């Protein structure tokens, strides 16, 4: 059965994790998409509650079924249900698990009927059941029939019990319903965007679920591919979510206690990811630090590799380094390679054609990311106009116009930079930490020395160490190359010439401008 997400959603329930593992193996395993199981599906429409949650939702041609899971010891006395976990903590509820499942089902169906065409919702039988994996429910009750109960006996053959549950509810249905593959997919496309979401990279904390980033259609195709394939090449321009997805792959691949390495070339990006996302079983390192990282983890080789900013690693020597620390090597091992789609257009000069040819020969699944989900459309259009690069389509909203200023000398540059920072922070309302100044072809320390004290004191010079707590408390300053793979809300690009003709300059402009999520200012040299 296909699972969404591919690894258990964050839960403290060991019973749910065990049921998740069993569901994944049945009905043909995870490669069979005829039946889909959603774990921990949140409901914004519930019969009795403002918010509800379904432990597992099974969707397939035979219907829509809600499963409530209750682990530990279960008892009911005087109409009060008691659930005792492995630590002997007791939770009590006047609403039994069968009523929970029933009300969640009706809340879901109500929303489906409101949002989807009648022909879709009427194609499915509906039903619910309760799974007690740790105990046996021997007593009969008015709230349930035996077919609705999966206790520790039936749990050993969950597929058989589910088929019985389907037959039970379908026999109660007045119509013979059987949803087509197309209809199942249509329902899945509605359910999944409501659920398949990840934490954006710029969230202040790992648990900032108030800032949720919905996956785009092309990104969801990628999520599918990591469930079904061992080797994946994912290509997309700047801003299409490659690093975001690299972290999501890491979460999923470490769920079964595999030892995974997320590899990049930039020490700054490594430092940012290592300290931002503390995922058990994940090692974040540079390609040159793989050997030491494996040794510190007590490993000879990693179970899988995730490569971010892969366009910087497309040389036979670096691919050989990756091969040496992966179980099975690149030819037989498990890996996911993210790279910029522009790496073969000459925008990045260090790409070796034989390395690209070798990587493409490794029987990998290809996923292109088309939609830009970082930059506003205004910034996206500017990137394309200046560099001709493919940075995806659509963009994340329209956004403010790009501000372009010309300078005559160092004093004028300092004045215009100070004015832009004031405009963005004081007038635009962004905190100073949301602003990064990127220098084009200028040494940072030499640049700072040219500035008046008042402006110099506003700027925080970035380095590998400071990336552990990025963004800093102030306006950050960096060279373009060092900031590759990172982003901020506002970017002020300083020193770019108005006329850009060579590939090296275009590559610098492409990287710099695409770092800005919503505000971009360019102060030309």
Coordinates of C-alpha atoms in Angstrom, one line a residue:
X1 CA 0.0 0.0 0.0
X2 CA 1.3 3.5 -0.8
X3 CA 1.9 5.6 2.3
X4 CA 1.5 9.4 2.5
X5 CA 3.8 10.5 4.0
X6 CA 6.4 7.8 3.1
X7 CA 7.6 7.7 6.7
X8 CA 5.4 8.1 9.8
X9 CA 4.2 11.6 10.5
X10 CA 5.5 13.0 13.8
X11 CA 3.8 11.0 16.5
X12 CA 4.6 9.6 20.0
X13 CA 2.4 6.6 19.5
X14 CA 4.4 3.4 19.0
X15 CA 1.1 1.7 18.1
X16 CA 0.6 4.0 15.1
X17 CA 4.2 3.5 14.0
X18 CA 3.7 -0.3 14.1
X19 CA 0.4 -0.1 12.2
X20 CA 2.1 2.2 9.6
X21 CA 4.8 -0.4 9.0
X22 CA 2.2 -3.2 8.5
X23 CA 0.0 -1.1 6.2
X24 CA 3.1 -0.3 4.0
X25 CA 3.8 -4.0 3.4
X26 CA 0.2 -5.1 2.5
X27 CA -1.8 -4.9 -0.7
X28 CA 1.3 -5.3 -2.8
X29 CA 3.7 -3.2 -0.8
X30 CA 4.5 0.5 -1.2
X31 CA 4.8 0.3 -5.0
X32 CA 1.2 -0.5 -5.4
X33 CA -0.7 2.8 -5.6
X34 CA -4.2 1.2 -6.0
X35 CA -4.7 1.7 -2.2
X36 CA -3.3 4.8 -0.4
X37 CA -3.0 5.2 3.3
X38 CA -2.8 8.7 4.8
X39 CA -1.2 9.0 8.2
X40 CA -2.3 11.6 10.7
X41 CA -4.7 13.5 8.4
X42 CA -5.8 16.8 9.9
X43 CA -9.4 17.8 9.5
X44 CA -10.6 21.4 9.4
X45 CA -14.2 20.2 9.3
X46 CA -15.3 17.9 12.2
X47 CA -18.8 17.0 13.5
X48 CA -18.1 17.9 17.1
X49 CA -14.7 19.5 17.3
X50 CA -13.1 22.7 15.9
X51 CA -10.2 20.6 14.6
X52 CA -9.9 16.8 14.3
X53 CA -7.4 14.2 13.2
X54 CA -7.6 10.9 11.5
X55 CA -5.0 8.3 12.5
X56 CA -5.1 6.5 9.2
X57 CA -7.3 7.1 6.2
X58 CA -7.5 4.3 3.6
X59 CA -8.5 5.3 0.1
X60 CA -9.0 2.9 -2.8
X61 CA -11.4 1.6 -5.4
X62 CA -13.4 -0.2 -2.6
X63 CA -14.0 3.0 -0.6
X64 CA -12.9 5.5 2.0
X65 CA -12.2 4.1 5.4
X66 CA -11.1 5.8 8.7
X67 CA -8.9 3.8 11.1
X68 CA -8.6 4.8 14.7
X69 CA -5.6 3.3 16.5
X70 CA -5.5 2.8 20.3
X71 CA -2.4 1.3 21.7
X72 CA -1.7 -0.1 25.2
X73 CA -4.4 -1.3 27.6
X74 CA -8.0 -0.3 26.9
X75 CA -11.0 -0.5 29.2
X76 CA -14.4 1.0 29.5
X77 CA -16.4 1.5 32.7
X78 CA -19.5 3.5 33.3
X79 CA -19.3 5.0 29.8
X80 CA -15.8 6.2 30.4
X81 CA -13.0 4.8 28.2
X82 CA -9.5 4.5 29.7
X83 CA -6.3 4.1 27.7
X84 CA -3.1 3.1 29.6
X85 CA 0.2 3.4 27.8
X86 CA 3.5 1.6 28.4
X87 CA 4.4 4.2 31.1
X88 CA 1.1 3.4 32.9
X89 CA -0.1 6.9 32.1
X90 CA -3.9 6.9 31.9
X91 CA -6.0 9.0 29.5
X92 CA -9.8 9.0 29.9
X93 CA -12.5 9.9 27.3
X94 CA -16.3 9.9 27.3
X95 CA -16.2 9.6 23.5
X96 CA -15.1 6.0 22.6
X97 CA -12.8 5.2 19.7
X98 CA -15.7 4.0 17.6
X99 CA -17.5 7.4 18.0
X100 CA -14.2 9.1 17.3
X101 CA -13.7 7.3 14.1
X102 CA -17.3 7.8 13.0
X103 CA -17.4 11.5 13.7
X104 CA -14.0 12.0 11.9
X105 CA -15.4 10.1 8.9
X106 CA -18.5 12.2 8.7
X107 CA -16.5 15.4 9.1
X108 CA -14.3 14.3 6.2
X109 CA -17.1 13.2 3.9
X110 CA -18.9 16.5 4.6
X111 CA -15.9 18.4 3.4
X112 CA -15.4 16.1 0.3
X113 CA -19.1 16.6 -0.7
X114 CA -18.7 20.4 -0.4
X115 CA -15.4 20.6 -2.4
X116 CA -15.5 17.8 -5.0
X117 CA -17.9 17.0 -7.8
X118 CA -20.9 14.8 -6.9
X119 CA -19.7 12.0 -9.3
X120 CA -16.5 11.7 -7.3
X121 CA -17.9 11.5 -3.8
X122 CA -20.7 9.1 -4.9
X123 CA -18.1 6.6 -6.3
X124 CA -16.9 5.6 -2.9
X125 CA -18.3 3.4 -0.1
X126 CA -17.4 4.7 3.3
X127 CA -16.7 3.1 6.7
X128 CA -14.5 3.0 9.8
X129 CA -12.8 0.6 12.1
X130 CA -10.7 0.6 15.3
X131 CA -7.3 -1.1 15.7
X132 CA -6.2 -2.3 19.2
X133 CA -2.8 -3.8 18.4
X134 CA -1.9 -4.5 22.1
X135 CA -5.1 -6.0 23.6
X136 CA -8.1 -8.1 22.8
X137 CA -11.6 -6.6 22.8
X138 CA -13.7 -9.7 23.7
X139 CA -16.8 -7.9 25.0
X140 CA -19.6 -7.0 22.6
X141 CA -20.9 -3.5 22.5
X142 CA -23.8 -1.6 20.9
X143 CA -21.3 0.9 19.3
X144 CA -19.6 -1.7 17.2
X145 CA -19.8 -5.0 15.3
X146 CA -17.0 -7.6 15.4
X147 CA -16.0 -6.8 11.8
X148 CA -15.1 -3.2 12.9
X149 CA -12.6 -4.4 15.5
X150 CA -9.0 -5.3 14.8
X151 CA -7.4 -6.4 18.1
X152 CA -4.1 -8.1 18.8
X153 CA -5.3 -11.3 17.1
X154 CA -6.6 -9.8 13.9
X155 CA -3.7 -7.3 13.8
X156 CA -1.3 -10.2 12.9
X157 CA -3.1 -10.4 9.5
X158 CA -4.1 -6.8 8.9
X159 CA -4.7 -7.2 5.2
X160 CA -7.3 -10.0 5.8
X161 CA -9.0 -7.9 8.4
X162 CA -9.1 -4.8 6.1
X163 CA -10.7 -6.9 3.4
X164 CA -13.3 -8.1 5.9
X165 CA -13.9 -4.5 7.0
X166 CA -14.4 -3.4 3.3
X167 CA -16.9 -6.2 2.7
X168 CA -18.8 -5.3 5.9
X169 CA -19.4 -1.7 5.0
X170 CA -19.9 -2.3 1.3
X171 CA -22.7 -4.8 2.2
X172 CA -24.4 -2.0 4.2
X173 CA -24.3 0.2 1.1
X174 CA -27.5 0.5 -1.0
X175 CA -25.4 0.8 -4.2
X176 CA -22.6 -1.3 -5.7
X177 CA -19.8 1.3 -5.7
X178 CA -16.3 0.9 -7.3
X179 CA -14.2 3.9 -7.9
X180 CA -12.0 4.0 -11.0
X181 CA -8.3 4.7 -10.9
X182 CA -9.0 8.2 -12.3
X183 CA -11.5 8.9 -9.5
X184 CA -9.1 7.6 -6.8
X185 CA -6.4 9.9 -8.2
X186 CA -8.8 12.8 -8.2
X187 CA -9.7 12.3 -4.6
X188 CA -6.0 11.8 -3.7
X189 CA -5.1 15.1 -5.4
X190 CA -7.6 16.9 -3.2
X191 CA -6.5 15.1 0.0
X192 CA -2.8 15.3 -0.5
X193 CA -2.3 19.1 -0.8
X194 CA -4.3 19.4 2.5
X195 CA -1.7 17.2 4.1
X196 CA 1.6 16.8 2.2
X197 CA 3.4 19.9 3.6
X198 CA 6.9 20.6 4.9
X199 CA 8.6 23.2 7.0
X200 CA 10.2 25.9 4.9
X201 CA 14.0 26.5 5.2
X202 CA 13.6 30.0 6.5
X203 CA 11.4 29.1 9.4
X204 CA 12.9 30.3 12.6
X205 CA 12.6 26.9 14.3
X206 CA 12.3 23.3 13.3
X207 CA 8.9 23.2 14.9
X208 CA 7.5 26.3 13.3
X209 CA 4.5 24.5 11.7
X210 CA 2.6 27.8 11.7
X211 CA 4.7 28.5 8.6
X212 CA 3.7 25.7 6.3
X213 CA 4.9 25.4 2.7
X214 CA 2.6 23.5 0.4
X215 CA 4.4 21.3 -2.1
X216 CA 3.9 22.2 -5.8
X217 CA 2.8 19.7 -8.3
X218 CA 6.3 19.0 -9.6
X219 CA 7.6 18.7 -6.0
X220 CA 4.9 16.2 -5.2
X221 CA 6.0 14.2 -8.2
X222 CA 9.4 14.2 -6.7
X223 CA 8.1 13.0 -3.3
X224 CA 6.4 10.1 -5.2
X225 CA 9.7 9.2 -6.8
X226 CA 11.6 8.8 -3.6
X227 CA 9.1 6.2 -2.5
X228 CA 9.4 4.2 -5.7
X229 CA 13.1 4.6 -6.8
X230 CA 16.5 4.0 -5.4
X231 CA 18.5 6.5 -7.5
X232 CA 17.1 9.9 -8.4
X233 CA 18.3 12.9 -10.3
X234 CA 16.3 16.0 -9.4
X235 CA 17.0 19.1 -11.5
X236 CA 15.6 22.6 -11.2
X237 CA 16.7 26.2 -11.3
X238 CA 17.4 28.4 -8.3
X239 CA 14.3 28.7 -6.1
X240 CA 12.5 25.6 -7.2
X241 CA 12.9 24.0 -3.7
X242 CA 15.8 21.6 -4.2
X243 CA 17.3 22.2 -0.7
X244 CA 13.9 22.1 0.9
X245 CA 13.3 18.7 -0.7
X246 CA 16.8 17.4 0.2
X247 CA 15.9 18.0 3.9
X248 CA 12.5 16.3 3.4
X249 CA 14.3 13.2 1.8
X250 CA 16.6 13.2 4.8
X251 CA 13.6 13.0 7.2
X252 CA 12.0 10.2 5.3
X253 CA 15.1 8.1 4.6
X254 CA 16.3 8.3 8.3
X255 CA 12.9 7.1 9.5
X256 CA 13.9 3.4 9.4
X257 CA 17.1 4.2 11.3
X258 CA 19.3 4.3 8.2
X259 CA 22.5 6.3 8.3
X260 CA 22.2 9.0 5.7
X261 CA 24.7 11.7 4.6
X262 CA 23.5 15.0 3.1
X263 CA 26.4 16.3 1.1
X264 CA 27.1 19.7 -0.4
X265 CA 30.2 21.6 -1.5
X266 CA 29.7 24.9 0.5
X267 CA 30.9 24.9 4.1
X268 CA 28.4 27.7 4.8
X269 CA 25.4 25.7 3.5
X270 CA 26.7 22.7 5.5
X271 CA 26.9 24.8 8.7
X272 CA 23.4 26.2 8.2
X273 CA 21.8 22.8 7.5
X274 CA 23.7 21.0 10.2
X275 CA 22.5 23.4 12.9
X276 CA 19.0 24.2 11.5
X277 CA 17.8 20.6 11.1
X278 CA 18.8 18.1 13.8
X279 CA 17.6 14.8 12.3
X280 CA 18.6 11.6 14.1
X281 CA 20.6 9.4 11.7
X282 CA 21.5 12.3 9.4
X283 CA 25.1 13.5 8.9
X284 CA 25.5 16.8 7.1
X285 CA 29.0 17.4 5.6
X286 CA 30.9 18.7 2.6
X287 CA 32.1 16.3 -0.1
X288 CA 35.6 16.9 1.1
X289 CA 34.6 16.1 4.6
X290 CA 32.9 12.8 3.9
X291 CA 35.7 10.7 5.2
X292 CA 35.9 12.4 8.5
X293 CA 32.1 12.6 8.8
X294 CA 31.9 8.8 8.3
X295 CA 34.6 8.2 10.9
X296 CA 32.9 10.4 13.5
X297 CA 29.6 8.6 12.8
X298 CA 31.4 5.2 13.4
X299 CA 30.7 4.1 9.8
X300 CA 32.7 2.8 6.9
X301 CA 30.0 3.8 4.5
X302 CA 26.6 5.5 4.6
X303 CA 23.3 3.7 3.7
X304 CA 22.4 6.5 1.3
X305 CA 23.6 9.8 0.1
X306 CA 21.6 13.0 -0.6
X307 CA 23.6 15.5 -2.7
X308 CA 22.6 19.2 -2.7
X309 CA 23.9 21.9 -5.0
X310 CA 25.2 19.0 -7.1
X311 CA 26.2 21.2 -10.0
X312 CA 29.3 22.0 -7.9
X313 CA 30.2 18.3 -7.6
X314 CA 30.1 17.3 -11.3
X315 CA 33.7 16.2 -11.7
X316 CA 34.9 12.6 -11.9
X317 CA 37.1 13.1 -8.9
X318 CA 34.3 14.3 -6.6
X319 CA 31.9 11.6 -7.9
X320 CA 34.6 9.1 -7.0
X321 CA 34.7 10.5 -3.5
X322 CA 30.9 10.0 -3.2
X323 CA 31.1 6.5 -4.6
X324 CA 33.7 5.5 -2.0
X325 CA 31.4 6.2 1.0
X326 CA 28.1 4.8 -0.2
X327 CA 27.0 1.2 0.4
X328 CA 26.8 -0.3 -3.1
X329 CA 28.6 2.7 -4.7
X330 CA 26.9 5.1 -7.1
X331 CA 26.0 2.2 -9.5
X332 CA 24.1 0.1 -7.0
X333 CA 23.6 2.3 -4.0
X334 CA 20.8 4.5 -2.8
X335 CA 21.2 8.2 -3.6
X336 CA 19.4 11.4 -4.6
X337 CA 21.2 14.0 -6.6
X338 CA 19.9 17.6 -6.7
X339 CA 21.4 19.9 -9.2
X340 CA 20.7 23.2 -11.0
X341 CA 19.1 22.7 -14.4
X342 CA 21.4 25.4 -15.7
X343 CA 24.6 23.5 -15.1
X344 CA 24.8 22.2 -18.6
X345 CA 24.2 25.5 -20.3
X346 CA 27.6 26.8 -19.4
X347 CA 26.4 29.0 -16.6
X348 CA 28.6 27.0 -14.1
X349 CA 32.1 26.6 -15.6
X350 CA 33.5 23.7 -13.6
X351 CA 31.1 21.0 -14.9
X352 CA 32.9 18.0 -16.5
X353 CA 30.9 16.6 -19.4
X354 CA 32.2 13.1 -18.7
X355 CA 30.9 13.4 -15.1
X356 CA 27.4 14.4 -16.4
X357 CA 27.5 11.5 -18.8
X358 CA 28.5 9.1 -16.1
X359 CA 25.8 10.3 -13.7
X360 CA 23.2 10.0 -16.4
X361 CA 24.2 6.4 -17.2
X362 CA 23.4 5.1 -13.7
X363 CA 19.9 4.0 -14.3
X364 CA 18.4 6.8 -12.3
X365 CA 14.9 8.2 -12.2
X366 CA 14.7 11.9 -13.4
X367 CA 12.5 14.5 -11.8
X368 CA 12.4 18.1 -13.2
X369 CA 11.3 20.9 -10.9
X370 CA 9.5 23.5 -13.0
X371 CA 7.9 25.9 -10.6
X372 CA 9.8 28.6 -8.7
X373 CA 8.5 28.8 -5.2
X374 CA 11.1 31.1 -3.6
X375 CA 11.3 34.3 -5.7
X376 CA 8.5 36.7 -6.6
X377 CA 7.5 36.9 -10.2
X378 CA 9.2 40.3 -10.5
X379 CA 12.5 38.9 -9.2
X380 CA 12.1 35.8 -11.4
X381 CA 11.6 38.0 -14.5
X382 CA 14.7 40.1 -13.6
X383 CA 16.9 37.0 -13.3
X384 CA 15.8 35.7 -16.7
X385 CA 16.2 39.0 -18.4
X386 CA 19.7 39.6 -17.0
X387 CA 21.1 36.1 -17.2
X388 CA 18.9 34.1 -19.6
X389 CA 18.9 31.3 -17.0
X390 CA 16.0 28.9 -16.4
X391 CA 14.8 29.7 -12.8
X392 CA 11.4 28.0 -13.1
X393 CA 8.0 29.5 -13.8
X394 CA 5.3 31.4 -12.0
X395 CA 7.1 32.6 -8.9
X396 CA 5.8 33.1 -5.4
X397 CA 3.4 36.0 -5.8
X398 CA 4.0 39.2 -7.7
X399 CA 6.0 41.2 -5.2
X400 CA 7.5 44.8 -5.2
X401 CA 9.5 46.2 -8.1
X402 CA 13.2 45.6 -8.3
X403 CA 15.0 48.8 -7.2
X404 CA 18.0 49.7 -9.5
X405 CA 20.4 52.5 -8.5
X406 CA 23.6 53.8 -10.2
X407 CA 26.6 55.1 -8.2
X408 CA 29.4 57.5 -9.1
X409 CA 32.0 56.8 -6.4
X410 CA 32.5 55.1 -3.0
X411 CA 30.8 57.9 -1.1
X412 CA 27.8 57.8 -3.3
X413 CA 27.6 54.0 -3.0
X414 CA 27.7 54.2 0.8
X415 CA 24.9 56.8 0.8
X416 CA 22.7 54.7 -1.5
X417 CA 23.3 51.5 0.4
X418 CA 22.4 53.3 3.7
X419 CA 19.3 54.7 2.0
X420 CA 18.2 51.3 0.7
X421 CA 18.6 49.6 4.1
X422 CA 16.5 52.4 5.7
X423 CA 13.8 52.1 3.0
X424 CA 13.6 48.3 3.4
X425 CA 13.7 48.2 7.2
X426 CA 12.1 51.5 8.4
X427 CA 9.6 52.0 5.5
X428 CA 9.1 48.4 4.4
X429 CA 8.8 47.0 8.0
X430 CA 11.3 44.1 7.6
X431 CA 13.6 43.3 10.5
X432 CA 17.3 44.0 9.8
X433 CA 17.9 40.2 10.0
X434 CA 15.8 39.7 6.9
X435 CA 18.3 41.8 4.8
X436 CA 21.5 40.5 3.2
X437 CA 24.0 42.6 1.3
X438 CA 25.8 40.6 -1.4
X439 CA 29.0 41.9 -2.9
X440 CA 29.8 41.5 -6.6
X441 CA 33.6 41.2 -7.2
X442 CA 34.5 43.1 -4.0
X443 CA 36.4 41.9 -0.9
X444 CA 34.2 42.2 2.2
X445 CA 36.8 43.6 4.5
X446 CA 38.0 46.1 2.0
X447 CA 34.4 47.1 1.3
X448 CA 33.7 47.7 5.0
X449 CA 36.7 49.9 5.4
X450 CA 35.3 52.3 2.8
X451 CA 32.0 52.8 4.7
X452 CA 31.3 55.4 7.3
X453 CA 31.2 54.1 10.9
X454 CA 27.5 54.4 11.3
X455 CA 26.8 52.2 8.3
X456 CA 29.6 49.8 9.0
X457 CA 28.2 49.1 12.5
X458 CA 24.9 48.1 11.0
X459 CA 26.5 45.2 9.0
X460 CA 27.3 41.8 10.3
X461 CA 30.0 40.0 8.3
X462 CA 29.0 36.4 7.6
X463 CA 31.3 33.4 7.9
X464 CA 30.9 29.7 8.3
X465 CA 30.5 30.0 12.1
X466 CA 27.8 32.6 11.9
X467 CA 25.7 30.4 9.6
X468 CA 25.0 28.2 12.7
X469 CA 22.6 30.9 13.8
X470 CA 21.6 32.6 10.5
X471 CA 20.1 35.1 10.2
X472 CA 22.1 37.3 12.6
X473 CA 20.8 40.2 14.6
X474 CA 21.5 42.8 12.0
X475 CA 21.9 43.3 8.2
X476 CA 24.2 40.5 7.0
X477 CA 27.1 41.0 4.5
X478 CA 28.7 38.4 2.2
X479 CA 30.3 37.7 -1.1
X480 CA 28.1 36.1 -3.6
X481 CA 29.9 32.7 -3.9
X482 CA 29.8 32.1 -0.2
X483 CA 26.1 32.7 0.0
X484 CA 25.3 30.1 -2.6
X485 CA 22.4 27.7 -1.6
X486 CA 21.1 30.2 1.0
X487 CA 18.4 32.8 0.9
X488 CA 16.9 35.8 2.7
X489 CA 13.8 37.9 2.4
X490 CA 15.6 40.9 1.0
X491 CA 18.9 41.1 -0.9
X492 CA 20.8 44.2 -1.8
X493 CA 23.3 43.4 -4.6
X494 CA 26.2 45.8 -4.6
X495 CA 28.8 46.3 -7.4
X496 CA 27.2 44.6 -10.3
X497 CA 28.0 46.2 -13.7
X498 CA 25.1 47.3 -15.8
X499 CA 26.3 45.4 -18.8
X500 CA 26.9 41.7 -18.3
X501 CA 28.4 39.8 -21.2
X502 CA 30.5 36.9 -20.0
X503 CA 29.3 33.6 -18.4
X504 CA 31.2 34.2 -15.2
X505 CA 29.4 37.5 -14.6
X506 CA 26.1 36.0 -15.5
X507 CA 26.6 33.1 -13.1
X508 CA 27.4 35.6 -10.3
X509 CA 24.3 37.7 -11.1
X510 CA 22.1 34.5 -11.3
X511 CA 23.2 33.3 -7.9
X512 CA 23.0 36.7 -6.2
X513 CA 19.6 37.8 -7.5
X514 CA 17.9 34.5 -7.0
X515 CA 18.8 34.6 -3.2
X516 CA 16.1 37.2 -2.7
X517 CA 12.6 35.9 -1.7
X518 CA 10.6 39.1 -2.1
X519 CA 12.8 42.2 -2.1
X520 CA 15.7 42.8 -4.5
X521 CA 17.7 46.0 -4.9
X522 CA 20.7 46.4 -7.2
X523 CA 23.3 49.1 -6.7
X524 CA 25.4 49.1 -9.9
X525 CA 29.1 49.9 -9.9

